[in-house]
mmCIF file with all atom_site columns, C-alpha atoms in Angstrom:
data_model
loop_
_atom_site.group_PDB
_atom_site.id
_atom_site.type_symbol
_atom_site.label_atom_id
_atom_site.label_alt_id
_atom_site.label_comp_id
_atom_site.label_asym_id
_atom_site.label_entity_id
_atom_site.label_seq_id
_atom_site.pdbx_PDB_ins_code
_atom_site.Cartn_x
_atom_site.Cartn_y
_atom_site.Cartn_z
_atom_site.occupancy
_atom_site.B_iso_or_equiv
_atom_site.pdbx_formal_charge
_atom_site.auth_seq_id
_atom_site.auth_comp_id
_atom_site.auth_asym_id
_atom_site.auth_atom_id
_atom_site.pdbx_PDB_model_num
ATOM 1  C CA . CYS Q 1 1  ? -0.073  -0.259 -0.173  1.00 82.00 ? 5  CYS Q CA 1
ATOM 2  C CA . TRP Q 1 2  ? 1.160   3.506  -0.745  1.00 84.00 ? 6  TRP Q CA 1
ATOM 3  C CA . ASN Q 1 3  ? 2.015   5.693  2.459   1.00 85.00 ? 7  ASN Q CA 1
ATOM 4  C CA . LYS Q 1 4  ? 0.675   9.083  1.886   1.00 88.00 ? 8  LYS Q CA 1
ATOM 5  C CA . GLU Q 1 5  ? 2.755   10.803 4.427   1.00 89.00 ? 9  GLU Q CA 1
ATOM 6  C CA . ASN Q 1 6  ? 6.194   9.228  3.875   1.00 88.00 ? 10 ASN Q CA 1
ATOM 7  C CA . LYS Q 1 7  ? 5.401   8.863  0.008   1.00 90.00 ? 11 LYS Q CA 1
ATOM 8  C CA . GLU Q 1 8  ? 6.476   5.441  -0.265  1.00 86.00 ? 12 GLU Q CA 1
ATOM 9  C CA . MET Q 1 9  ? 5.184   1.695  -0.567  1.00 83.00 ? 13 MET Q CA 1
ATOM 10 C CA . ASP Q 1 10 ? 4.456   -0.373 2.656   1.00 83.00 ? 14 ASP Q CA 1
ATOM 11 C CA . TRP Q 1 11 ? 3.825   -4.106 2.730   1.00 81.00 ? 15 TRP Q CA 1
ATOM 12 C CA . VAL Q 1 12 ? 0.906   -4.852 4.268   1.00 81.00 ? 16 VAL Q CA 1
ATOM 13 C CA . ARG Q 1 13 ? 0.835   -7.629 6.794   1.00 80.00 ? 17 ARG Q CA 1
ATOM 14 C CA . ARG Q 1 14 ? -3.072  -7.670 7.563   1.00 81.00 ? 18 ARG Q CA 1
ATOM 15 C CA . LEU Q 1 15 ? -6.198  -6.069 6.164   1.00 79.00 ? 19 LEU Q CA 1
ATOM 16 C CA . GLU Q 1 16 ? -9.376  -5.761 8.464   1.00 81.00 ? 20 GLU Q CA 1
ATOM 17 C CA . TRP Q 1 17 ? -12.799 -4.631 7.603   1.00 80.00 ? 21 TRP Q CA 1
ATOM 18 C CA . ASP Q 1 18 ? -14.968 -3.193 10.394  1.00 78.00 ? 22 ASP Q CA 1
ATOM 19 C CA . ASN Q 1 19 ? -18.535 -2.014 9.255   1.00 74.00 ? 23 ASN Q CA 1
ATOM 20 C CA . SER Q 1 20 ? -17.950 0.593  6.868   1.00 68.00 ? 24 SER Q CA 1
ATOM 21 C CA . PHE Q 1 21 ? -13.769 0.872  7.353   1.00 72.00 ? 25 PHE Q CA 1
ATOM 22 C CA . PHE Q 1 22 ? -10.842 -0.916 6.272   1.00 75.00 ? 26 PHE Q CA 1
ATOM 23 C CA . TYR Q 1 23 ? -8.106  -1.114 8.455   1.00 77.00 ? 27 TYR Q CA 1
ATOM 24 C CA . ILE Q 1 24 ? -4.493  -1.631 7.378   1.00 80.00 ? 28 ILE Q CA 1
ATOM 25 C CA . GLU Q 1 25 ? -1.381  -3.146 9.237   1.00 80.00 ? 29 GLU Q CA 1
ATOM 26 C CA . PRO Q 1 26 ? 1.603   -2.422 7.526   1.00 78.00 ? 30 PRO Q CA 1
ATOM 27 C CA . GLU Q 1 27 ? 4.778   -4.898 8.093   1.00 81.00 ? 31 GLU Q CA 1
ATOM 28 C CA . GLN Q 1 28 ? 6.835   -2.246 9.600   1.00 77.00 ? 32 GLN Q CA 1
ATOM 29 C CA . TYR Q 1 29 ? 4.074   -0.748 12.184  1.00 77.00 ? 33 TYR Q CA 1
ATOM 30 C CA . SER Q 1 30 ? 2.161   -2.384 14.711  1.00 74.00 ? 34 SER Q CA 1
ATOM 31 C CA . ASP Q 1 31 ? -0.874  -0.229 14.829  1.00 78.00 ? 35 ASP Q CA 1
ATOM 32 C CA . LEU Q 1 32 ? -3.849  -0.253 12.295  1.00 79.00 ? 36 LEU Q CA 1
ATOM 33 C CA . PHE Q 1 33 ? -4.403  2.834  9.827   1.00 80.00 ? 37 PHE Q CA 1
ATOM 34 C CA . THR Q 1 34 ? -7.236  3.987  7.718   1.00 78.00 ? 38 THR Q CA 1
ATOM 35 C CA . LEU Q 1 35 ? -7.457  4.495  4.076   1.00 79.00 ? 39 LEU Q CA 1
ATOM 36 C CA . GLU Q 1 36 ? -7.189  8.178  4.824   1.00 84.00 ? 40 GLU Q CA 1
ATOM 37 C CA . ASP Q 1 37 ? -3.385  7.365  5.579   1.00 84.00 ? 41 ASP Q CA 1
ATOM 38 C CA . TYR Q 1 38 ? -2.786  4.757  2.817   1.00 83.00 ? 42 TYR Q CA 1
ATOM 39 C CA . ASP Q 1 39 ? -3.970  3.944  -0.999  1.00 83.00 ? 43 ASP Q CA 1
ATOM 40 C CA . LEU Q 1 40 ? -4.466  0.282  -1.672  1.00 80.00 ? 44 LEU Q CA 1
ATOM 41 C CA . MET Q 1 41 ? -2.504  -0.686 -4.853  1.00 81.00 ? 45 MET Q CA 1
ATOM 42 C CA . PRO Q 1 42 ? -3.025  -4.201 -5.675  1.00 83.00 ? 46 PRO Q CA 1
ATOM 43 C CA . TYR Q 1 43 ? 0.092   -6.012 -7.912  1.00 84.00 ? 47 TYR Q CA 1
ATOM 44 C CA . ILE Q 1 44 ? -1.567  -6.724 -11.368 1.00 87.00 ? 48 ILE Q CA 1
ATOM 45 C CA . GLY Q 1 45 ? 0.933   -9.560 -11.981 1.00 89.00 ? 49 GLY Q CA 1
ATOM 46 C CA . VAL Q 1 46 ? 3.105   -7.865 -14.645 1.00 88.00 ? 50 VAL Q CA 1
ATOM 47 C CA . LYS Q 1 47 ? 6.619   -6.483 -14.370 1.00 90.00 ? 51 LYS Q CA 1
ATOM 48 C CA . ASP Q 1 48 ? 8.232   -3.891 -16.526 1.00 87.00 ? 52 ASP Q CA 1
ATOM 49 C CA . SER Q 1 49 ? 11.123  -4.193 -18.776 1.00 86.00 ? 53 SER Q CA 1
ATOM 50 C CA . PHE Q 1 50 ? 13.631  -3.582 -15.565 1.00 90.00 ? 54 PHE Q CA 1
ATOM 51 C CA . GLY Q 1 51 ? 11.801  -6.312 -13.824 1.00 91.00 ? 55 GLY Q CA 1
ATOM 52 C CA . LYS Q 1 52 ? 9.992   -4.013 -11.451 1.00 89.00 ? 56 LYS Q CA 1
ATOM 53 C CA . GLU Q 1 53 ? 6.508   -5.000 -10.134 1.00 88.00 ? 57 GLU Q CA 1
ATOM 54 C CA . ILE Q 1 54 ? 3.392   -2.580 -11.623 1.00 87.00 ? 58 ILE Q CA 1
ATOM 55 C CA . TYR Q 1 55 ? 0.719   -1.870 -9.373  1.00 84.00 ? 59 TYR Q CA 1
ATOM 56 C CA . VAL Q 1 56 ? -2.707  -0.550 -10.016 1.00 82.00 ? 60 VAL Q CA 1
ATOM 57 C CA . SER Q 1 57 ? -2.492  3.158  -10.710 1.00 77.00 ? 61 SER Q CA 1
ATOM 58 C CA . ASP Q 1 58 ? 1.157   3.010  -11.720 1.00 80.00 ? 62 ASP Q CA 1
ATOM 59 C CA . ILE Q 1 59 ? 1.854   5.357  -14.611 1.00 78.00 ? 63 ILE Q CA 1
ATOM 60 C CA . VAL Q 1 60 ? 3.956   3.415  -17.407 1.00 76.00 ? 64 VAL Q CA 1
ATOM 61 C CA . ARG Q 1 61 ? 5.237   4.774  -20.674 1.00 75.00 ? 65 ARG Q CA 1
ATOM 62 C CA . ALA Q 1 62 ? 5.313   2.724  -23.867 1.00 70.00 ? 66 ALA Q CA 1
ATOM 63 C CA . GLU Q 1 63 ? 7.809   3.403  -26.629 1.00 73.00 ? 67 GLU Q CA 1
ATOM 64 C CA . SER Q 1 64 ? 6.083   2.954  -30.507 1.00 63.00 ? 68 SER Q CA 1
ATOM 65 C CA . SER Q 1 65 ? 3.675   0.205  -29.955 1.00 63.00 ? 69 SER Q CA 1
ATOM 66 C CA . TYR Q 1 66 ? 2.000   -1.346 -26.894 1.00 61.00 ? 70 TYR Q CA 1
ATOM 67 C CA . GLU Q 1 67 ? -0.244  -4.600 -25.855 1.00 66.00 ? 71 GLU Q CA 1
ATOM 68 C CA . VAL Q 1 68 ? -3.170  -4.143 -22.958 1.00 66.00 ? 72 VAL Q CA 1
ATOM 69 C CA . LEU Q 1 69 ? -2.011  -6.646 -20.551 1.00 67.00 ? 73 LEU Q CA 1
ATOM 70 C CA . TYR Q 1 70 ? -4.626  -5.515 -17.832 1.00 64.00 ? 74 TYR Q CA 1
ATOM 71 C CA . ALA Q 1 71 ? -7.843  -3.638 -18.534 1.00 61.00 ? 75 ALA Q CA 1
ATOM 72 C CA . HIS Q 1 72 ? -9.897  -2.474 -15.321 1.00 62.00 ? 76 HIS Q CA 1
ATOM 73 C CA . ARG Q 1 73 ? -13.724 -2.926 -15.870 1.00 55.00 ? 77 ARG Q CA 1
#
C-alpha cells in the first residue's frame, strides 16, 4: 500500500474490515491505519522491462507500440 505521509510503498501484513472501514497493518508498524493514511495498490501480475512490479494506479510509458496486458472494468 502507498503511505501518503511518507510517500513510499509499505508491505501490508493484515487488512481488516469493520462495518464501513478498512484497517491496514503495514509490516513496519504494529498499529492499524485507515484508508485516509494509505492507498491500496494491488500488484497486477506484470513486471516492466527492468523487472519492477507494476501496481494498479502506476503510470507507465510505452515506446512506439503497446499491448494491453490488464484492463480494469
